[in-house]
Amino acid sequence: MIQYLKVLLYPFSLLYGLVMWIRNRFYDTNVLTAVEFDLPVIAVGNLSVGGTGKTPHVEHLIRLLKDKYRTATLSRGYNRRTNGYLLADAQSTAAQLGDEPMQFHQKFPDISVCVGEERMLAIPQLLGERPETQVILLDDAFQHRSIKPGMNILITDYSRRFTKDHVVPFGYLREGRKGYERADCIIVSKCPPALSEAEKAAIRKEIKPMSGQHLYFTSLQYGTLYDMFSGEPVDVPADTTLMLVCGIARPEPLLQQLKSTHEQVYLLSFPDHYYYAGHDLEKIKKELGDLPGDKKMVITTEKDAVRLHLLEERLKELDIRIAVMPVEISFLFGEAYSFNNYIFDYVEQFGSNHD
């Protein structure tokens, strides 16, 4: 029955795909014009709706660039409770910026983090306030064609590659598969750490990167759990019952990671980018209490933590202790050096002066 209903969505996918094809065609033929800026602009995005692991890839770029260049990130600020252009400051919250930009701001306070729906207008505003900016990272901007970035990085999930997907609502793609042709670099994310050379070759053959396109493979690498309030490392013995509380598109990789180290792991899932309310905290408290075992701990993601921080006082009143699981990316096949140099080579083309 579900499959039958899904087939009924296919005509809508064709219609949406046609609309997106016409829009892209207008940009490709200069009927619609894109603005270029005289500094390195790197766009990171995907063809599909959510869940490709884009955020840790943006963070890798921030770590790579921030000590050498005055770096800024620009995001739309999805699901924030404000509008227009905003530059993060010491008083900023996830409600004002959105969860991902707030995460960047908390983890990398020495870079400029801003949000704005109209990124074509936001970049001049950013440069007006921070004229020392030397490189801009556009977060989730692959379909934002009003800006022409100097480098387009496309992320595709290993287990849901764009080559095997369809346009929404029949599938998960935001535009047709041929959109990959705009990418300068394609990264297959969330790969098994032990991905074989044979499978790498098979995926390369499947994606068929164009001449000049770079193809890399990454896996997720989880760090040490830390207390959400103090930031201090947290020791969570293997016999602790864990409840993963998260509002992200695809919690499965983190769930599997926790199950690899702990026997009792339970999931309490919320919608992606969800803003928690007081009654949600009470639900968390009750469900945690109902779980088996004497030692229990709530685990969440860094993205969820910035939203949960909005309810810090209530969490402390309910005595809900939360540990946060950080995640980074790891390049497979020893290609981190190649990727990093690829990024530096692009930025250096602009001859920016840096400390």
mmCIF file of N, CA, C and O in Angstrom, residues 6 12-18 20 24 46-50 52 142-143 154-157 160-180:
data_model
loop_
_atom_site.group_PDB
_atom_site.id
_atom_site.type_symbol
_atom_site.label_atom_id
_atom_site.label_comp_id
_atom_site.label_asym_id
_atom_site.label_seq_id
_atom_site.Cartn_x
_atom_site.Cartn_y
_atom_site.Cartn_z
ATOM 1 N N LYS A 6 3.336 5.820 -2.884
ATOM 2 C CA LYS A 6 4.560 6.505 -3.294
ATOM 3 C C LYS A 6 4.605 6.676 -4.805
ATOM 4 O O LYS A 6 5.028 7.723 -5.317
ATOM 5 N N PHE A 12 4.348 14.277 -9.499
ATOM 6 C CA PHE A 12 4.720 15.515 -8.821
ATOM 7 C C PHE A 12 6.242 15.695 -8.817
ATOM 8 O O PHE A 12 6.744 16.816 -8.915
ATOM 9 N N SER A 13 6.955 14.571 -8.707
ATOM 10 C CA SER A 13 8.416 14.637 -8.788
ATOM 11 C C SER A 13 8.864 15.116 -10.172
ATOM 12 O O SER A 13 9.781 15.928 -10.292
ATOM 13 N N LEU A 14 8.202 14.596 -11.210
ATOM 14 C CA LEU A 14 8.541 15.018 -12.570
ATOM 15 C C LEU A 14 8.296 16.508 -12.746
ATOM 16 O O LEU A 14 9.113 17.222 -13.347
ATOM 17 N N LEU A 15 7.168 16.990 -12.198
ATOM 18 C CA LEU A 15 6.836 18.412 -12.322
ATOM 19 C C LEU A 15 7.842 19.281 -11.571
ATOM 20 O O LEU A 15 8.341 20.278 -12.114
ATOM 21 N N TYR A 16 8.149 18.885 -10.347
ATOM 22 C CA TYR A 16 9.108 19.659 -9.550
ATOM 23 C C TYR A 16 10.488 19.628 -10.203
ATOM 24 O O TYR A 16 11.188 20.641 -10.268
ATOM 25 N N GLY A 17 10.866 18.454 -10.687
ATOM 26 C CA GLY A 17 12.155 18.324 -11.358
ATOM 27 C C GLY A 17 12.243 19.215 -12.588
ATOM 28 O O GLY A 17 13.285 19.814 -12.869
ATOM 29 N N LEU A 18 11.124 19.333 -13.324
ATOM 30 C CA LEU A 18 11.092 20.190 -14.504
ATOM 31 C C LEU A 18 11.270 21.655 -14.120
ATOM 32 O O LEU A 18 12.016 22.402 -14.769
ATOM 33 N N MET A 20 12.793 22.848 -11.485
ATOM 34 C CA MET A 20 14.172 23.056 -11.077
ATOM 35 C C MET A 20 15.109 23.042 -12.288
ATOM 36 O O MET A 20 16.082 23.796 -12.343
ATOM 37 N N ASN A 24 17.567 26.097 -13.274
ATOM 38 C CA ASN A 24 19.006 25.911 -13.463
ATOM 39 C C ASN A 24 19.432 26.293 -14.879
ATOM 40 O O ASN A 24 20.512 26.865 -15.081
ATOM 41 N N ASN A 46 24.315 19.850 -0.750
ATOM 42 C CA ASN A 46 23.988 18.515 -1.222
ATOM 43 C C ASN A 46 22.834 18.581 -2.213
ATOM 44 O O ASN A 46 22.185 19.621 -2.352
ATOM 45 N N LEU A 47 22.588 17.486 -2.874
ATOM 46 C CA LEU A 47 21.444 17.403 -3.779
ATOM 47 C C LEU A 47 20.197 16.928 -3.059
ATOM 48 O O LEU A 47 19.085 17.155 -3.525
ATOM 49 N N SER A 48 20.368 16.275 -1.922
ATOM 50 C CA SER A 48 19.242 15.672 -1.233
ATOM 51 C C SER A 48 18.794 16.499 -0.038
ATOM 52 O O SER A 48 19.454 17.448 0.378
ATOM 53 N N VAL A 49 17.661 16.120 0.503
ATOM 54 C CA VAL A 49 17.091 16.804 1.663
ATOM 55 C C VAL A 49 17.698 16.213 2.926
ATOM 56 O O VAL A 49 17.383 15.095 3.314
ATOM 57 N N GLY A 50 18.588 16.964 3.569
ATOM 58 C CA GLY A 50 19.093 16.639 4.901
ATOM 59 C C GLY A 50 19.836 15.322 5.058
ATOM 60 O O GLY A 50 19.763 14.426 4.227
ATOM 61 N N THR A 52 23.137 14.351 5.218
ATOM 62 C CA THR A 52 24.325 13.865 4.515
ATOM 63 C C THR A 52 25.607 14.030 5.339
ATOM 64 O O THR A 52 26.671 13.618 4.899
ATOM 65 N N PHE A 142 24.173 24.781 -2.189
ATOM 66 C CA PHE A 142 24.376 24.217 -3.522
ATOM 67 C C PHE A 142 23.282 24.660 -4.492
ATOM 68 O O PHE A 142 23.525 24.830 -5.683
ATOM 69 N N GLN A 143 22.047 24.828 -3.987
ATOM 70 C CA GLN A 143 20.935 25.266 -4.839
ATOM 71 C C GLN A 143 20.761 26.784 -4.827
ATOM 72 O O GLN A 143 19.867 27.298 -5.494
ATOM 73 N N LEU A 154 30.011 19.251 -3.082
ATOM 74 C CA LEU A 154 28.771 18.488 -2.995
ATOM 75 C C LEU A 154 28.970 17.275 -2.087
ATOM 76 O O LEU A 154 29.890 16.482 -2.299
ATOM 77 N N ILE A 155 28.126 17.137 -1.071
ATOM 78 C CA ILE A 155 28.187 15.995 -0.153
ATOM 79 C C ILE A 155 27.070 15.028 -0.504
ATOM 80 O O ILE A 155 25.905 15.431 -0.657
ATOM 81 N N THR A 156 27.387 13.749 -0.624
ATOM 82 C CA THR A 156 26.365 12.733 -0.853
ATOM 83 C C THR A 156 26.576 11.569 0.112
ATOM 84 O O THR A 156 27.716 11.147 0.340
ATOM 85 N N ASP A 157 25.500 11.100 0.704
ATOM 86 C CA ASP A 157 25.548 10.044 1.717
ATOM 87 C C ASP A 157 25.841 8.694 1.067
ATOM 88 O O ASP A 157 25.174 8.299 0.100
ATOM 89 N N ARG A 160 22.834 6.601 0.747
ATOM 90 C CA ARG A 160 21.712 7.166 -0.015
ATOM 91 C C ARG A 160 22.290 8.121 -1.068
ATOM 92 O O ARG A 160 21.997 9.307 -1.076
ATOM 93 N N ARG A 161 23.100 7.550 -1.946
ATOM 94 C CA ARG A 161 23.794 8.370 -2.928
ATOM 95 C C ARG A 161 22.813 8.964 -3.946
ATOM 96 O O ARG A 161 21.796 8.334 -4.281
ATOM 97 N N PHE A 162 23.125 10.135 -4.444
ATOM 98 C CA PHE A 162 22.218 10.818 -5.374
ATOM 99 C C PHE A 162 22.016 10.025 -6.651
ATOM 100 O O PHE A 162 20.985 10.156 -7.326
ATOM 101 N N THR A 163 22.982 9.178 -6.988
ATOM 102 C CA THR A 163 22.899 8.385 -8.218
ATOM 103 C C THR A 163 21.762 7.373 -8.188
ATOM 104 O O THR A 163 21.347 6.876 -9.225
ATOM 105 N N LYS A 164 21.275 7.056 -6.988
ATOM 106 C CA LYS A 164 20.226 6.054 -6.846
ATOM 107 C C LYS A 164 18.926 6.668 -6.327
ATOM 108 O O LYS A 164 18.037 5.966 -5.870
ATOM 109 N N ASP A 165 18.829 8.000 -6.370
ATOM 110 C CA ASP A 165 17.702 8.694 -5.756
ATOM 111 C C ASP A 165 16.852 9.400 -6.817
ATOM 112 O O ASP A 165 17.211 9.448 -7.992
ATOM 113 N N HIS A 166 15.708 9.935 -6.366
ATOM 114 C CA HIS A 166 14.780 10.640 -7.241
ATOM 115 C C HIS A 166 14.396 11.972 -6.609
ATOM 116 O O HIS A 166 14.573 12.188 -5.406
ATOM 117 N N VAL A 167 13.838 12.842 -7.434
ATOM 118 C CA VAL A 167 13.432 14.161 -6.961
ATOM 119 C C VAL A 167 12.233 14.031 -6.022
ATOM 120 O O VAL A 167 11.371 13.173 -6.197
ATOM 121 N N VAL A 168 12.190 14.919 -5.000
ATOM 122 C CA VAL A 168 11.049 14.941 -4.080
ATOM 123 C C VAL A 168 9.766 15.247 -4.868
ATOM 124 O O VAL A 168 9.809 15.932 -5.888
ATOM 125 N N PRO A 169 8.621 14.721 -4.434
ATOM 126 C CA PRO A 169 8.382 13.935 -3.216
ATOM 127 C C PRO A 169 8.528 12.425 -3.401
ATOM 128 O O PRO A 169 8.408 11.677 -2.445
ATOM 129 N N PHE A 170 8.834 11.967 -4.623
ATOM 130 C CA PHE A 170 9.014 10.529 -4.837
ATOM 131 C C PHE A 170 10.292 10.047 -4.177
ATOM 132 O O PHE A 170 10.362 8.945 -3.650
ATOM 133 N N GLY A 171 11.324 10.884 -4.222
ATOM 134 C CA GLY A 171 12.590 10.564 -3.572
ATOM 135 C C GLY A 171 13.004 11.676 -2.629
ATOM 136 O O GLY A 171 12.158 12.360 -2.043
ATOM 137 N N TYR A 172 14.322 11.898 -2.508
ATOM 138 C CA TYR A 172 14.834 12.884 -1.558
ATOM 139 C C TYR A 172 15.640 14.001 -2.221
ATOM 140 O O TYR A 172 16.167 14.869 -1.530
ATOM 141 N N LEU A 173 15.737 13.992 -3.550
ATOM 142 C CA LEU A 173 16.572 14.980 -4.221
ATOM 143 C C LEU A 173 15.864 16.325 -4.341
ATOM 144 O O LEU A 173 14.672 16.386 -4.651
ATOM 145 N N ARG A 174 16.628 17.399 -4.151
ATOM 146 C CA ARG A 174 16.100 18.754 -4.298
ATOM 147 C C ARG A 174 16.055 19.189 -5.758
ATOM 148 O O ARG A 174 15.382 20.149 -6.111
ATOM 149 N N GLU A 175 16.814 18.510 -6.584
ATOM 150 C CA GLU A 175 16.851 18.763 -8.024
ATOM 151 C C GLU A 175 17.318 17.481 -8.696
ATOM 152 O O GLU A 175 17.684 16.502 -8.035
ATOM 153 N N GLY A 176 17.309 17.464 -10.018
ATOM 154 C CA GLY A 176 17.700 16.266 -10.745
ATOM 155 C C GLY A 176 19.150 15.872 -10.514
ATOM 156 O O GLY A 176 19.986 16.692 -10.112
ATOM 157 N N ARG A 177 19.456 14.626 -10.777
ATOM 158 C CA ARG A 177 20.801 14.095 -10.535
ATOM 159 C C ARG A 177 21.886 14.853 -11.283
ATOM 160 O O ARG A 177 23.017 14.960 -10.808
ATOM 161 N N LYS A 178 21.529 15.400 -12.452
ATOM 162 C CA LYS A 178 22.543 16.093 -13.262
ATOM 163 C C LYS A 178 23.063 17.347 -12.575
ATOM 164 O O LYS A 178 24.066 17.927 -13.024
ATOM 165 N N GLY A 179 22.437 17.753 -11.486
ATOM 166 C CA GLY A 179 22.935 18.897 -10.729
ATOM 167 C C GLY A 179 24.360 18.687 -10.238
ATOM 168 O O GLY A 179 25.085 19.662 -9.984
ATOM 169 N N TYR A 180 24.768 17.419 -10.124
ATOM 170 C CA TYR A 180 26.130 17.131 -9.646
ATOM 171 C C TYR A 180 27.190 17.726 -10.565
ATOM 172 O O TYR A 180 28.342 17.931 -10.158
#
